[in-house]
Amino acid sequence: MSLILRIPYNAVRSFSSTLVRDTKQWRVSQGLPANRNAEGILTDGPDYTFLDGRPTPLLVRI
């Protein structure tokens, strides 16, 4: 006996572009970048460290 579940397409993917747009507008109004991954310690920091303590060269953004 096999069981087949029928799930409507829009029930699986309930995603609203309005929410994304409003979130971006709120971030910009608060003085933050529109894309939360555009800048920060994880994207602007060094990718590695030297074990002997030498300073890591900073990434140059193009």
Tab-separated table of N, CA and C in Angstrom, residues 7-17:
chain	number	residue	atom	x	y	z
A	7	ILE	N	0.216	18.014	-2.016
A	7	ILE	CA	0.413	19.296	-1.352
A	7	ILE	C	0.349	20.384	-2.415
A	8	PRO	N	-0.507	21.370	-2.212
A	8	PRO	CA	-0.578	22.456	-3.196
A	8	PRO	C	0.762	23.174	-3.316
A	9	TYR	N	1.084	23.635	-4.518
A	9	TYR	CA	2.367	24.291	-4.777
A	9	TYR	C	2.568	25.509	-3.883
A	10	ASN	N	1.535	26.346	-3.757
A	10	ASN	CA	1.697	27.569	-2.980
A	10	ASN	C	1.746	27.303	-1.480
A	11	ALA	N	1.380	26.130	-1.022
A	11	ALA	CA	1.498	25.807	0.400
A	11	ALA	C	2.945	25.465	0.751
A	12	VAL	N	3.661	24.928	-0.203
A	12	VAL	CA	5.047	24.556	0.029
A	12	VAL	C	5.947	25.788	-0.027
A	13	ARG	N	5.676	26.658	-0.965
A	13	ARG	CA	6.532	27.829	-1.141
A	13	ARG	C	5.748	29.103	-0.848
A	14	SER	N	5.620	29.407	0.404
A	14	SER	CA	4.947	30.644	0.785
A	14	SER	C	6.010	31.720	0.975
A	15	PHE	N	6.336	32.399	-0.094
A	15	PHE	CA	7.402	33.398	-0.108
A	15	PHE	C	6.842	34.673	-0.711
A	16	SER	N	7.088	35.780	-0.063
A	16	SER	CA	6.547	37.038	-0.542
A	16	SER	C	7.676	38.006	-0.851
A	17	SER	N	7.705	38.524	-2.062
A	17	SER	CA	8.728	39.503	-2.406
A	17	SER	C	8.447	40.843	-1.735
